[in-house]
mmCIF file of C-alpha atoms in Angstrom:
data_model
loop_
_atom_site.group_PDB
_atom_site.id
_atom_site.type_symbol
_atom_site.label_atom_id
_atom_site.label_comp_id
_atom_site.label_asym_id
_atom_site.label_seq_id
_atom_site.Cartn_x
_atom_site.Cartn_y
_atom_site.Cartn_z
ATOM 1 C CA PHE A 1 71.415 62.396 -60.968
ATOM 2 C CA TRP A 2 68.682 64.165 -62.962
ATOM 3 C CA ASN A 3 71.175 66.525 -64.560
ATOM 4 C CA ARG A 4 73.054 63.513 -65.924
ATOM 5 C CA VAL A 5 69.847 61.896 -67.158
ATOM 6 C CA LEU A 6 68.517 65.042 -68.790
ATOM 7 C CA ASN A 7 71.722 66.565 -70.089
ATOM 8 C CA ASP A 8 74.818 64.542 -69.197
ATOM 9 C CA GLY A 9 75.898 67.695 -67.318
ATOM 10 C CA LYS A 10 77.618 69.072 -70.442
ATOM 11 C CA ASP A 11 75.616 72.226 -71.055
ATOM 12 C CA GLU A 12 75.751 74.581 -68.066
ATOM 13 C CA HIS A 13 72.666 76.562 -69.191
ATOM 14 C CA TRP A 14 70.510 73.444 -69.501
ATOM 15 C CA THR A 15 71.831 72.121 -66.206
ATOM 16 C CA GLU A 16 70.671 75.348 -64.522
ATOM 17 C CA VAL A 17 67.244 75.180 -66.245
ATOM 18 C CA HIS A 18 66.766 71.542 -65.297
ATOM 19 C CA ALA A 19 67.701 72.272 -61.700
ATOM 20 C CA LYS A 20 65.033 75.019 -61.567
ATOM 21 C CA VAL A 21 62.406 72.751 -63.172
ATOM 22 C CA LEU A 22 63.242 69.964 -60.736
ATOM 23 C CA ALA A 23 63.134 72.313 -57.729
ATOM 24 C CA ASP A 24 59.734 73.622 -58.904
ATOM 25 C CA ALA A 25 58.396 70.066 -59.276
ATOM 26 C CA ILE A 26 59.607 69.144 -55.798
ATOM 27 C CA GLU A 27 57.984 72.257 -54.310
ATOM 28 C CA LYS A 28 54.664 71.562 -56.061
ATOM 29 C CA GLY A 29 54.851 67.927 -54.970
ATOM 30 C CA SER A 30 55.369 69.019 -51.372
ATOM 31 C CA VAL A 31 52.298 71.260 -51.560
ATOM 32 C CA LEU A 32 50.245 68.424 -53.068
ATOM 33 C CA LYS A 33 51.473 66.009 -50.376
ATOM 34 C CA SER A 34 50.446 68.496 -47.666
ATOM 35 C CA CYS A 35 46.958 68.765 -49.183
ATOM 36 C CA LEU A 36 46.612 64.980 -49.415
ATOM 37 C CA ASP A 37 47.811 64.608 -45.811
ATOM 38 C CA ALA A 38 45.204 67.137 -44.626
ATOM 39 C CA LYS A 39 42.478 65.295 -46.541
ATOM 40 C CA GLN A 40 43.522 61.949 -45.033
ATOM 41 C CA ASP A 41 43.704 63.469 -41.527
ATOM 42 C CA SER A 42 40.148 64.734 -41.948
ATOM 43 C CA LYS A 43 38.911 61.353 -43.211
ATOM 44 C CA MET A 44 40.595 59.560 -40.319
ATOM 45 C CA LYS A 45 39.207 62.024 -37.802
ATOM 46 C CA HIS A 46 35.633 61.642 -39.070
ATOM 47 C CA CYS A 47 35.517 58.060 -40.392
ATOM 48 C CA GLY A 48 38.314 56.227 -38.597
ATOM 49 C CA PHE A 49 38.346 54.340 -35.326
ATOM 50 C CA THR A 50 40.445 51.881 -33.380
ATOM 51 C CA GLY A 51 39.612 48.553 -31.849
ATOM 52 C CA THR A 52 40.054 44.922 -32.771
ATOM 53 C CA PHE A 53 39.447 43.236 -36.098
ATOM 54 C CA ALA A 54 39.234 39.448 -36.105
ATOM 55 C CA GLY A 55 41.119 39.480 -32.795
ATOM 56 C CA HIS A 56 43.926 41.818 -33.938
ATOM 57 C CA LYS A 57 44.527 45.350 -32.617
ATOM 58 C CA ALA A 58 43.576 47.576 -35.545
ATOM 59 C CA VAL A 59 43.039 51.057 -36.865
ATOM 60 C CA MET A 60 40.025 50.995 -39.193
ATOM 61 C CA ILE A 61 38.259 53.329 -41.603
ATOM 62 C CA ASN A 62 35.156 53.219 -43.770
ATOM 63 C CA ASP A 63 37.200 53.941 -46.905
ATOM 64 C CA ASN A 64 38.922 51.305 -48.983
ATOM 65 C CA SER A 65 40.602 53.608 -51.515
ATOM 66 C CA GLY A 66 44.297 54.410 -51.615
ATOM 67 C CA GLY A 67 45.602 51.209 -50.059
ATOM 68 C CA SER A 68 47.718 51.488 -46.941
ATOM 69 C CA LEU A 69 48.789 55.086 -47.668
ATOM 70 C CA LYS A 70 45.703 56.446 -45.919
ATOM 71 C CA PHE A 71 47.084 55.025 -42.657
ATOM 72 C CA GLU A 72 50.657 56.335 -42.895
ATOM 73 C CA ARG A 73 50.119 59.284 -40.549
ATOM 74 C CA VAL A 74 48.176 57.359 -37.870
ATOM 75 C CA PHE A 75 49.486 53.800 -37.872
ATOM 76 C CA TYR A 76 51.822 53.376 -34.922
ATOM 77 C CA PRO A 77 53.213 49.807 -35.082
ATOM 78 C CA PRO A 78 53.581 49.260 -31.305
ATOM 79 C CA ASP A 79 49.873 50.085 -30.860
ATOM 80 C CA PHE A 80 48.325 48.190 -33.782
ATOM 81 C CA ASP A 81 48.658 44.907 -35.673
ATOM 82 C CA LEU A 82 46.446 45.710 -38.663
ATOM 83 C CA MET A 83 45.182 48.561 -40.794
ATOM 84 C CA VAL A 84 41.683 47.851 -42.137
ATOM 85 C CA GLY A 85 39.828 49.767 -44.826
ATOM 86 C CA PHE A 86 36.296 48.798 -45.811
ATOM 87 C CA GLU A 87 33.770 50.167 -48.289
ATOM 88 C CA PHE A 88 30.309 49.275 -49.624
ATOM 89 C CA ASP A 89 29.834 49.194 -53.408
ATOM 90 C CA GLY A 90 26.045 48.896 -53.352
ATOM 91 C CA SER A 91 25.935 45.131 -53.055
ATOM 92 C CA ARG A 92 29.047 43.935 -51.157
ATOM 93 C CA TRP A 93 31.521 45.205 -48.591
ATOM 94 C CA HIS A 94 35.128 45.263 -49.822
ATOM 95 C CA VAL A 95 37.719 44.908 -47.066
ATOM 96 C CA GLY A 96 41.438 45.688 -47.355
ATOM 97 C CA LEU A 97 43.912 44.449 -44.727
ATOM 98 C CA TYR A 98 47.450 45.801 -44.287
ATOM 99 C CA THR A 99 50.275 45.240 -41.818
ATOM 100 C CA VAL A 100 53.941 45.983 -41.253
ATOM 101 C CA HIS A 101 54.205 43.026 -38.841
ATOM 102 C CA THR A 102 54.784 40.487 -41.625
ATOM 103 C CA ASP A 103 56.934 38.309 -39.352
ATOM 104 C CA SER A 104 53.935 37.495 -37.134
ATOM 105 C CA ILE A 105 50.828 38.400 -39.194
ATOM 106 C CA HIS A 106 49.894 37.166 -42.674
ATOM 107 C CA CYS A 107 47.118 39.321 -44.170
ATOM 108 C CA GLY A 108 46.618 36.834 -47.021
ATOM 109 C CA ASN A 109 45.851 34.012 -44.598
ATOM 110 C CA ILE A 110 43.464 36.216 -42.608
ATOM 111 C CA ALA A 111 41.643 37.341 -45.776
ATOM 112 C CA HIS A 112 41.446 33.766 -47.045
ATOM 113 C CA ARG A 113 39.953 32.549 -43.756
ATOM 114 C CA LEU A 114 37.508 35.443 -43.384
ATOM 115 C CA GLY A 115 36.539 35.595 -47.050
ATOM 116 C CA GLN A 116 36.761 32.108 -48.494
ATOM 117 C CA VAL A 117 36.228 29.903 -45.439
ATOM 118 C CA GLU A 118 33.868 31.976 -43.263
ATOM 119 C CA GLY A 119 32.540 34.534 -45.743
ATOM 120 C CA PRO A 120 29.393 34.279 -47.849
ATOM 121 C CA TYR A 121 31.030 35.153 -51.196
ATOM 122 C CA LYS A 122 34.013 32.794 -51.051
ATOM 123 C CA THR A 123 36.484 35.523 -52.026
ATOM 124 C CA GLY A 124 39.695 36.556 -50.337
ATOM 125 C CA GLY A 125 43.441 36.281 -50.336
ATOM 126 C CA GLY A 126 46.613 38.230 -50.865
ATOM 127 C CA HIS A 127 50.100 38.559 -49.453
ATOM 128 C CA ARG A 128 51.692 38.832 -46.007
ATOM 129 C CA GLY A 129 51.534 42.626 -45.957
ATOM 130 C CA ALA A 130 48.317 43.285 -47.905
ATOM 131 C CA ALA A 131 45.174 41.338 -48.754
ATOM 132 C CA GLY A 132 41.443 41.673 -49.161
ATOM 133 C CA PHE A 133 38.056 39.995 -49.293
ATOM 134 C CA GLU A 134 34.358 40.729 -49.902
ATOM 135 C CA THR A 135 31.585 40.145 -47.405
ATOM 136 C CA THR A 136 28.209 41.206 -45.998
ATOM 137 C CA TRP A 137 27.673 43.867 -43.334
ATOM 138 C CA GLU A 138 26.547 41.207 -40.871
ATOM 139 C CA HIS A 139 29.817 39.307 -41.258
ATOM 140 C CA LEU A 140 31.994 42.437 -41.342
ATOM 141 C CA SER A 141 30.417 43.987 -38.255
ATOM 142 C CA SER A 142 30.884 40.728 -36.336
ATOM 143 C CA LEU A 143 34.654 41.003 -36.934
ATOM 144 C CA MET A 144 35.010 44.571 -35.586
ATOM 145 C CA VAL A 145 35.046 45.663 -31.958
ATOM 146 C CA ARG A 146 35.330 49.428 -31.615
ATOM 147 C CA ASP A 147 37.183 50.762 -28.595
ATOM 148 C CA ARG A 148 37.674 54.482 -29.253
ATOM 149 C CA ASP A 149 35.753 57.127 -31.139
ATOM 150 C CA GLN A 150 38.762 58.865 -32.610
ATOM 151 C CA VAL A 151 41.803 57.429 -34.338
ATOM 152 C CA THR A 152 44.935 58.172 -32.338
ATOM 153 C CA LYS A 153 48.648 57.858 -32.866
ATOM 154 C CA GLY A 154 50.615 57.073 -29.762
ATOM 155 C CA GLY A 155 47.640 58.041 -27.588
ATOM 156 C CA LYS A 156 47.117 61.515 -29.097
ATOM 157 C CA PRO A 157 44.210 62.488 -31.389
ATOM 158 C CA VAL A 158 45.106 62.789 -35.067
ATOM 159 C CA GLY A 159 45.937 66.385 -35.920
ATOM 160 C CA SER A 160 46.805 67.201 -32.315
ATOM 161 C CA THR A 161 49.716 69.574 -31.875
ATOM 162 C CA SER A 162 51.258 67.046 -29.504
ATOM 163 C CA GLU A 163 50.898 64.187 -32.000
ATOM 164 C CA ARG A 164 53.857 61.820 -32.026
ATOM 165 C CA LYS A 165 56.102 62.086 -35.054
ATOM 166 C CA ASP A 166 57.713 58.662 -34.775
ATOM 167 C CA GLY A 167 56.452 55.298 -36.038
#
């Protein structure tokens, strides 16, 4: 595909050069992805936990950057309903909700209820798979029930050599 885009495949020399450039970019991207995965594993190990959030089984972390990608290596759909990231900006707590169970869970409705109906700042909303709201620590902490100290995937600690690779 890229050879056609870059050169129409007409010049054999350029095709070879482009293939090398593309292979180099893929290799560097793989190294970068490995570094990002290690960073996320460390964050999850030290700042993540499991439990319930507003009555839903959840994996949670005190970090609201990066959207749902921070959960990709630990979220095991049979074990959890929601992924929840939260972060304090100095005045308010920002909460991000994510799910893959969009047939049975609507993050936008949850965020609307928790943020606009129950929350002090009357913010919140989004879509089935992703949403957010702002709140106080008192309200946020009342929504979370922690049940384990370490985030797990399929019952194994994150980073464990026996960690499940499915999900």
